[in-house]
XYZ file of N, CA and C in Angstrom:
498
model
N -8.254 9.099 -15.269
C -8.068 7.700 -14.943
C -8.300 6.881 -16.212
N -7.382 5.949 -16.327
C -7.382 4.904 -17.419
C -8.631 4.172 -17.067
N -9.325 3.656 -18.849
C -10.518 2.966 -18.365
C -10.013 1.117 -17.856
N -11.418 0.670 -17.440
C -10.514 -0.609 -17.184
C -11.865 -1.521 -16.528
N -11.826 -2.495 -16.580
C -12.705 -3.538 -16.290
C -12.889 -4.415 -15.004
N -13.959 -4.333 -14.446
C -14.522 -4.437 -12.859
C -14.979 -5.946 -12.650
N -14.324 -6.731 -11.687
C -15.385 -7.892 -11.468
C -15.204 -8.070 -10.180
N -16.078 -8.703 -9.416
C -16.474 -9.304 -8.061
C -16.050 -10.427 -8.035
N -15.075 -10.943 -7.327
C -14.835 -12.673 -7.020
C -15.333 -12.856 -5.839
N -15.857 -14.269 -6.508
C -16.729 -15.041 -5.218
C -15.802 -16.232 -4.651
N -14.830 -16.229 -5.128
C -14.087 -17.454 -4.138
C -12.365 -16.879 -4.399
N -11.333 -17.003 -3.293
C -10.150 -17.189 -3.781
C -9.317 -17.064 -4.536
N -9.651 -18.540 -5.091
C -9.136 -19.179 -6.352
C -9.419 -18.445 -7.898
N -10.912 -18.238 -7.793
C -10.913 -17.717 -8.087
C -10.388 -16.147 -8.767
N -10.082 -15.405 -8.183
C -9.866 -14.300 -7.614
C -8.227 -14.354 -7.669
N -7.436 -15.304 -7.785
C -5.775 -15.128 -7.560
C -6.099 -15.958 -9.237
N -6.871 -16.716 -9.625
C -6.814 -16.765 -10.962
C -6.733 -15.497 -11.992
N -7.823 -14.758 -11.208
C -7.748 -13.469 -12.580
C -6.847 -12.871 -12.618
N -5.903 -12.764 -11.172
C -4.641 -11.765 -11.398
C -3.525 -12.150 -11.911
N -3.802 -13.720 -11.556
C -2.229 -14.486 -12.115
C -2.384 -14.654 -14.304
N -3.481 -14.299 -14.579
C -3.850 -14.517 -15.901
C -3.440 -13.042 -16.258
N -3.084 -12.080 -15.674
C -3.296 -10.719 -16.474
C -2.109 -10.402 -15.640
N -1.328 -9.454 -16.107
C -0.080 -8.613 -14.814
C -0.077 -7.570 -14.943
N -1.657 -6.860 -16.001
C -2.185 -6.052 -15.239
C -3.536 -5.524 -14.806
N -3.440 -6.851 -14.123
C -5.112 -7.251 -13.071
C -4.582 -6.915 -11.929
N -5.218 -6.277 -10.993
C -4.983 -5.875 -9.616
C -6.021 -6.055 -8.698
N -5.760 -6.724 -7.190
C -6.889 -6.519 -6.901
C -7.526 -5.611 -5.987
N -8.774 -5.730 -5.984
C -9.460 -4.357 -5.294
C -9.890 -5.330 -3.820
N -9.693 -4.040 -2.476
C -10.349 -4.331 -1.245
C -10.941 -2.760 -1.019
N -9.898 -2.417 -0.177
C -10.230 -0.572 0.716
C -9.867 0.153 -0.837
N -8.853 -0.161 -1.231
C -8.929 0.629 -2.287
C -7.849 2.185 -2.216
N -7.720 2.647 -0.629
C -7.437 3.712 -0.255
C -5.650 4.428 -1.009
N -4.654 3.281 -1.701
C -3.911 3.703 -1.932
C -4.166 3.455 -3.549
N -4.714 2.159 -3.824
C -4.434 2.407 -5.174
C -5.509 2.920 -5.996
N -6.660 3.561 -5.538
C -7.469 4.250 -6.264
C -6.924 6.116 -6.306
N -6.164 6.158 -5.478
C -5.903 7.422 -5.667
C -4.215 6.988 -6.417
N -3.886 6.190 -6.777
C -2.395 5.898 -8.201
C -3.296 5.733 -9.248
N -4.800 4.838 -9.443
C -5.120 5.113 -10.537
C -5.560 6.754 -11.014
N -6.009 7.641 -9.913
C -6.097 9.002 -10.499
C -5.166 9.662 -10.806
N -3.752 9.637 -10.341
C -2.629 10.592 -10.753
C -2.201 9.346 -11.770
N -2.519 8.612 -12.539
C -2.231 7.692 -13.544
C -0.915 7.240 -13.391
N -0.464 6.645 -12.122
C 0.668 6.311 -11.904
C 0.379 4.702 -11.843
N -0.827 4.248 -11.377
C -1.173 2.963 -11.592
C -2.078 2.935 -12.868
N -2.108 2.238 -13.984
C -3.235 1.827 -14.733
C -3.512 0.638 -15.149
N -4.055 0.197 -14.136
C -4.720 -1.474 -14.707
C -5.969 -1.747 -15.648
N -5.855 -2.931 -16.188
C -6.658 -2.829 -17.104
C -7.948 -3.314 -16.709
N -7.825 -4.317 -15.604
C -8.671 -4.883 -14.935
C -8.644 -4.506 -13.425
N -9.550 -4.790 -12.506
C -9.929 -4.785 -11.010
C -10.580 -6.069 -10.833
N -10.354 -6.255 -9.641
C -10.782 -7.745 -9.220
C -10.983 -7.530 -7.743
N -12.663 -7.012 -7.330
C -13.326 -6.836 -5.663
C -13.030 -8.463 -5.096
N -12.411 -8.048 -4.474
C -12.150 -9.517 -3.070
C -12.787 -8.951 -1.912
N -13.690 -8.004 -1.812
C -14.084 -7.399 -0.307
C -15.121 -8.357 -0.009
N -15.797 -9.421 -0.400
C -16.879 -10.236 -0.240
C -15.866 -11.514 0.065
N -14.676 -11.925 -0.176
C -14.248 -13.098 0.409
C -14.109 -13.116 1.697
N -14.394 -14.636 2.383
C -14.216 -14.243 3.800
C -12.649 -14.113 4.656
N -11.876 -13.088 4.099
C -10.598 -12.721 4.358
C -10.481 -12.029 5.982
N -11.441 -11.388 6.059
C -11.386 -10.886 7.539
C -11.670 -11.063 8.992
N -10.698 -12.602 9.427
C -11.270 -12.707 10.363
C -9.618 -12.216 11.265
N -10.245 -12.340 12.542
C -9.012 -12.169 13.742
C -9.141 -13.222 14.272
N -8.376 -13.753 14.682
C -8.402 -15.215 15.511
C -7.188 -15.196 16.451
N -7.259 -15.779 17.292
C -5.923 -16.627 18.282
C -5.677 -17.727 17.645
N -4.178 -18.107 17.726
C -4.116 -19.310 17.171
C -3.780 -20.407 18.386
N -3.575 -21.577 17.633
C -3.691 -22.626 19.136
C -2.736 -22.389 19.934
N -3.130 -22.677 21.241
C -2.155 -22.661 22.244
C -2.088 -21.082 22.948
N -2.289 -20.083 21.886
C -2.154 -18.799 22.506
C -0.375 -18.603 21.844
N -0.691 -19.466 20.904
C 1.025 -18.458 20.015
C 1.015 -17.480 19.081
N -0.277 -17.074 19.110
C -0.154 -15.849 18.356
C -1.307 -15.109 17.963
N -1.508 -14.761 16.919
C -2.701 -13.788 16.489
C -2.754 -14.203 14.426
N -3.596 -14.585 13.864
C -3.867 -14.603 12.507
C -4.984 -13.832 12.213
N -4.104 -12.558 11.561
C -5.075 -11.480 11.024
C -5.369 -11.756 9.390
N -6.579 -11.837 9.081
C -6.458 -11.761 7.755
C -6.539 -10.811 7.116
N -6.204 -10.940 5.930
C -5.889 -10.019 4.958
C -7.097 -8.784 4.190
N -8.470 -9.245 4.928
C -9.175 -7.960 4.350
C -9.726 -7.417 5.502
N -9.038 -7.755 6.595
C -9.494 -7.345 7.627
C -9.357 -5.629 7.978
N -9.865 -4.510 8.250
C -9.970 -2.921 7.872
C -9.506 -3.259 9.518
N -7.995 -1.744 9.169
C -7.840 -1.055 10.580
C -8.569 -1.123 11.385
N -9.550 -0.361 11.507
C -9.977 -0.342 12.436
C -10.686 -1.302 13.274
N -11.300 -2.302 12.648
C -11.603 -3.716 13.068
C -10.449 -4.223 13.829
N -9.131 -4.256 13.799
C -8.346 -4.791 13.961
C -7.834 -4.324 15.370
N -7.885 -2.966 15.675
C -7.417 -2.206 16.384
C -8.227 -2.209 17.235
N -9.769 -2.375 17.270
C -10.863 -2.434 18.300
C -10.924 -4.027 18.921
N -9.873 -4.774 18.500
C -11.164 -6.098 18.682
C -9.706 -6.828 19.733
N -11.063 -7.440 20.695
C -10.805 -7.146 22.163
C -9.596 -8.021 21.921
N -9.122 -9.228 21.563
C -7.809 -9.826 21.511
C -6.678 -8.815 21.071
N -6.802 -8.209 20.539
C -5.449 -7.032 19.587
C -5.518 -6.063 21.062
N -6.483 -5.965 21.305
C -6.558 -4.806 22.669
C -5.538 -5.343 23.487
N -5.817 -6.457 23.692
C -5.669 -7.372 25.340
C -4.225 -7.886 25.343
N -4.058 -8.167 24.373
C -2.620 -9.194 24.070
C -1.614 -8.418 23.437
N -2.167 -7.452 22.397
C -1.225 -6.989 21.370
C -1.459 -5.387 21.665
N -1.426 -4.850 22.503
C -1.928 -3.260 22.369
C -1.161 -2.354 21.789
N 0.050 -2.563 21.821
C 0.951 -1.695 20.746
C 0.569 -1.477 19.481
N 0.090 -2.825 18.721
C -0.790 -3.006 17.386
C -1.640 -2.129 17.410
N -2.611 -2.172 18.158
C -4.083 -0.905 18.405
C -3.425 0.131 17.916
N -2.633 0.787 19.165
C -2.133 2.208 18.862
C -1.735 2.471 17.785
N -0.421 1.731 17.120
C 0.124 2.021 15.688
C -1.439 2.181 15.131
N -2.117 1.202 14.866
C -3.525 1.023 13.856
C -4.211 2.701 13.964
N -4.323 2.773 14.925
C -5.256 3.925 15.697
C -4.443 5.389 15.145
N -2.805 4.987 15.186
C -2.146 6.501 14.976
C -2.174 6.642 13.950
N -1.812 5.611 12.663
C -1.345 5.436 11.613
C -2.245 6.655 10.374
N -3.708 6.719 10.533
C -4.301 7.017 9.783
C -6.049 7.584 10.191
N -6.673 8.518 9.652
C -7.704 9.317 10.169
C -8.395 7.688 10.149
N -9.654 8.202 11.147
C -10.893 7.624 10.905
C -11.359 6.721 9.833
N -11.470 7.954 8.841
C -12.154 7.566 7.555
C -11.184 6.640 6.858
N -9.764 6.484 6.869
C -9.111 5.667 6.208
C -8.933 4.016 6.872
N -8.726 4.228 8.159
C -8.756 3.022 8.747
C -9.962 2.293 8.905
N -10.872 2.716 8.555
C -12.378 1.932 7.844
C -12.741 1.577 6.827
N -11.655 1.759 5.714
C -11.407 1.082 4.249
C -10.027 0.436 4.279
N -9.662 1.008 4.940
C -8.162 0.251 4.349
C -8.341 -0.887 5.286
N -6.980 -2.087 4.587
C -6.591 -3.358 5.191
C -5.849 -4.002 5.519
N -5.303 -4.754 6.182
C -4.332 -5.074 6.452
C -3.406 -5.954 5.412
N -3.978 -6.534 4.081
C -3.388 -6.340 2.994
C -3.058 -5.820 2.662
N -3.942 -4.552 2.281
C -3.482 -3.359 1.311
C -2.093 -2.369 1.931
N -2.516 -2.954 3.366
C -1.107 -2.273 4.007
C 0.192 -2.531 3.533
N 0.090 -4.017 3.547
C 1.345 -4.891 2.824
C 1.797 -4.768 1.390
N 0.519 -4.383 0.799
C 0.752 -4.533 -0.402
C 0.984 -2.929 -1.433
N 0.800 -2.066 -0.594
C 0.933 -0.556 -0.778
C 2.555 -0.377 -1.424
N 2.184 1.235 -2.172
C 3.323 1.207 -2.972
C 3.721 2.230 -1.822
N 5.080 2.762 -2.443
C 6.052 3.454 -2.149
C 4.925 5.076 -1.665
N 5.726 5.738 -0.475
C 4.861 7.169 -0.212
C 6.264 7.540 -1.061
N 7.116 7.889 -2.022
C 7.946 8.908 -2.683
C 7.287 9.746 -3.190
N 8.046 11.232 -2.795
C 6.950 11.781 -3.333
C 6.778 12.253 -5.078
N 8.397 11.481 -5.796
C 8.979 11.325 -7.049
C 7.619 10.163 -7.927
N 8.065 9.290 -6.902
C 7.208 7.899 -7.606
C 5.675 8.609 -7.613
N 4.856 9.528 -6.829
C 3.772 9.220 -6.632
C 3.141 10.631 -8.009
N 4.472 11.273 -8.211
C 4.441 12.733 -9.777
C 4.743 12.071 -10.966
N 3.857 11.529 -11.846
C 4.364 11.003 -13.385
C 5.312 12.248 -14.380
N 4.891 13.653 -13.661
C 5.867 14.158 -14.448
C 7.301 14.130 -14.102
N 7.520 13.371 -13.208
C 9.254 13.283 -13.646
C 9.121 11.644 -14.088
N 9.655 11.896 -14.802
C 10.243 10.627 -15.361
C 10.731 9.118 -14.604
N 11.754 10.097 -14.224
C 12.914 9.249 -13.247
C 12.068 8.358 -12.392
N 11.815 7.493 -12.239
C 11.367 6.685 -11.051
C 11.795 4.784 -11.318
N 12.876 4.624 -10.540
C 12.946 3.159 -10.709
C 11.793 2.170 -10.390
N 11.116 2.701 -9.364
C 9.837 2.262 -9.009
C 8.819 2.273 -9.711
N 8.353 2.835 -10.709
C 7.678 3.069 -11.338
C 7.719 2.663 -12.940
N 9.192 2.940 -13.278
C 9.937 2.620 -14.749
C 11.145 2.285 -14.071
N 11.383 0.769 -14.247
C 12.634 0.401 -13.578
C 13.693 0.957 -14.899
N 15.353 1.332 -14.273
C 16.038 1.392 -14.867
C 16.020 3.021 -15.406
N 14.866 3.780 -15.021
C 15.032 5.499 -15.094
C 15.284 5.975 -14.650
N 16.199 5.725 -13.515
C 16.756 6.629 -12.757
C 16.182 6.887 -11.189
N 16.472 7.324 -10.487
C 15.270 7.977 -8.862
C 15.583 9.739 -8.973
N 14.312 10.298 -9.172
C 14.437 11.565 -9.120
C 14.933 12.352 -7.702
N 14.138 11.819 -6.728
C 14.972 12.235 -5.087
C 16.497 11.942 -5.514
N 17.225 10.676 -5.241
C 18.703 11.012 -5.984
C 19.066 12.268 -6.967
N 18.461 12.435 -7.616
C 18.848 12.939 -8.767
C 18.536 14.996 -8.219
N 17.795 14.888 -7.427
C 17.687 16.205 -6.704
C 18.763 16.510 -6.016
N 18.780 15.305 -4.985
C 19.760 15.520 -3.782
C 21.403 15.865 -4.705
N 21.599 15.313 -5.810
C 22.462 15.391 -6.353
C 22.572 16.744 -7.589
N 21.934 17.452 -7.841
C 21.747 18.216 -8.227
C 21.656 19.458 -7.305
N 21.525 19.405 -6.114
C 22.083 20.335 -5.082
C 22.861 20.314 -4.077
N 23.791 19.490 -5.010
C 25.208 19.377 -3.984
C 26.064 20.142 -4.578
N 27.002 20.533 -3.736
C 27.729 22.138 -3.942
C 28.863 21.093 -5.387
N 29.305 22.078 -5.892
C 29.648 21.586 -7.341
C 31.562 20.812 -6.488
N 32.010 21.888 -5.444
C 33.266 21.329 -4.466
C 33.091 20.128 -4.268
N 31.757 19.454 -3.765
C 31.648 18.212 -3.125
C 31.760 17.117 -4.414
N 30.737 17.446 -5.547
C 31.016 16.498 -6.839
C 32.706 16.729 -7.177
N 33.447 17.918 -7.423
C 34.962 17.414 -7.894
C 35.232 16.554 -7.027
N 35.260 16.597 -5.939
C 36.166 15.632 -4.800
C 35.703 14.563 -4.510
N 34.699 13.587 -5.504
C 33.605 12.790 -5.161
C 32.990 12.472 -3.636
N 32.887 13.862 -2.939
C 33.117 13.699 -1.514
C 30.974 13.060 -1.832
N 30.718 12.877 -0.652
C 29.106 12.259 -0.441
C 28.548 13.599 -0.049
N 27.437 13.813 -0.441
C 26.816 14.937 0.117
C 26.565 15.117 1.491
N 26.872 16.272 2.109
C 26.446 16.217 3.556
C 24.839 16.739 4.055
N 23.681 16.005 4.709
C 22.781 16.613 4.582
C 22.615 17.104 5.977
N 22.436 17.862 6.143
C 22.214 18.961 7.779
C 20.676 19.294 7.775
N 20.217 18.838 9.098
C 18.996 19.180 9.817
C 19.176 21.003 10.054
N 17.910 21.748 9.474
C 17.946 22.983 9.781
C 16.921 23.299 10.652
């Protein structure tokens, strides 16, 4: 892991200051996707910025009963237990509940959900190269597979590859 520099924000503003000053400041909550991109060094920021102390996590009804405002550091599983998401929204629960073990839906957030990179499993290997996601403009290695095992008949005839469920 690339080294890199840690701070705690105590407000917001704060806190969307340090990231908007650096582009590559990131910030930290659960942590659950991008601490494991900073170990396969597919993410390396230079900075971290903890927002888990802002008060980002609440659940609320909003007026009238039109809806639900989840915030953004609010952890799965909070979200999925709490009796309004139960009562009103239960489909939400379940996804929350299926989505991910125990141990992850007690760090992760409903930010980090949003804000999560790509599951490829190209983007998530620095040894290939190819990743537009990663290095825009290099290519996508999945393309570049799928196309590399297409019968050489199908490339003369620029036919599309056919992919069959086995």
């Amino acid at each position: 892991m690339s080294p890199f520099t840690y701070s705690r924000a105590t407000d917001a503003q704060q806190s969307v200051a340090a990231v908007a000053a650096n582009a590559q400041t990131k910030f930290l909550a659960g942590g659950t996707n991008l601490v494991d991109l900073m170990k396969m060094g597919v993410e390396t920021p230079a900075a971290l910025v903890d927002i888990n102390r802002l008060p980002l996590a609440q659940v609320e009804e909003l007026p009238d009963g039109a809806g639900v405002r989840i915030g953004g550091l609010a952890r799965n599983s909070d979200v999925a237990e709490h009796p309004l998401i139960t009562a009103r929204y239960p489909v939400l629960s379940e996804a929350l509940l299926a989505g991910a073990s125990p141990q992850l839906r007690n760090l992760a957030t409903t930010g980090g959900n949003l804000l999560q990179r790509t599951r490829c499993y190209y983007f998530y290997d620095p040894s290939f190269p190819s990743c537009n996601k990663r290095n825009p403009g290099s290519g996508c290695g999945a393309l570049m597979a799928l196309t590399a095992s297409t019968p050489s008949s199908a490339k003369a005839s620029n036919a599309s590859p056919q992919i069959r469920a086995t």
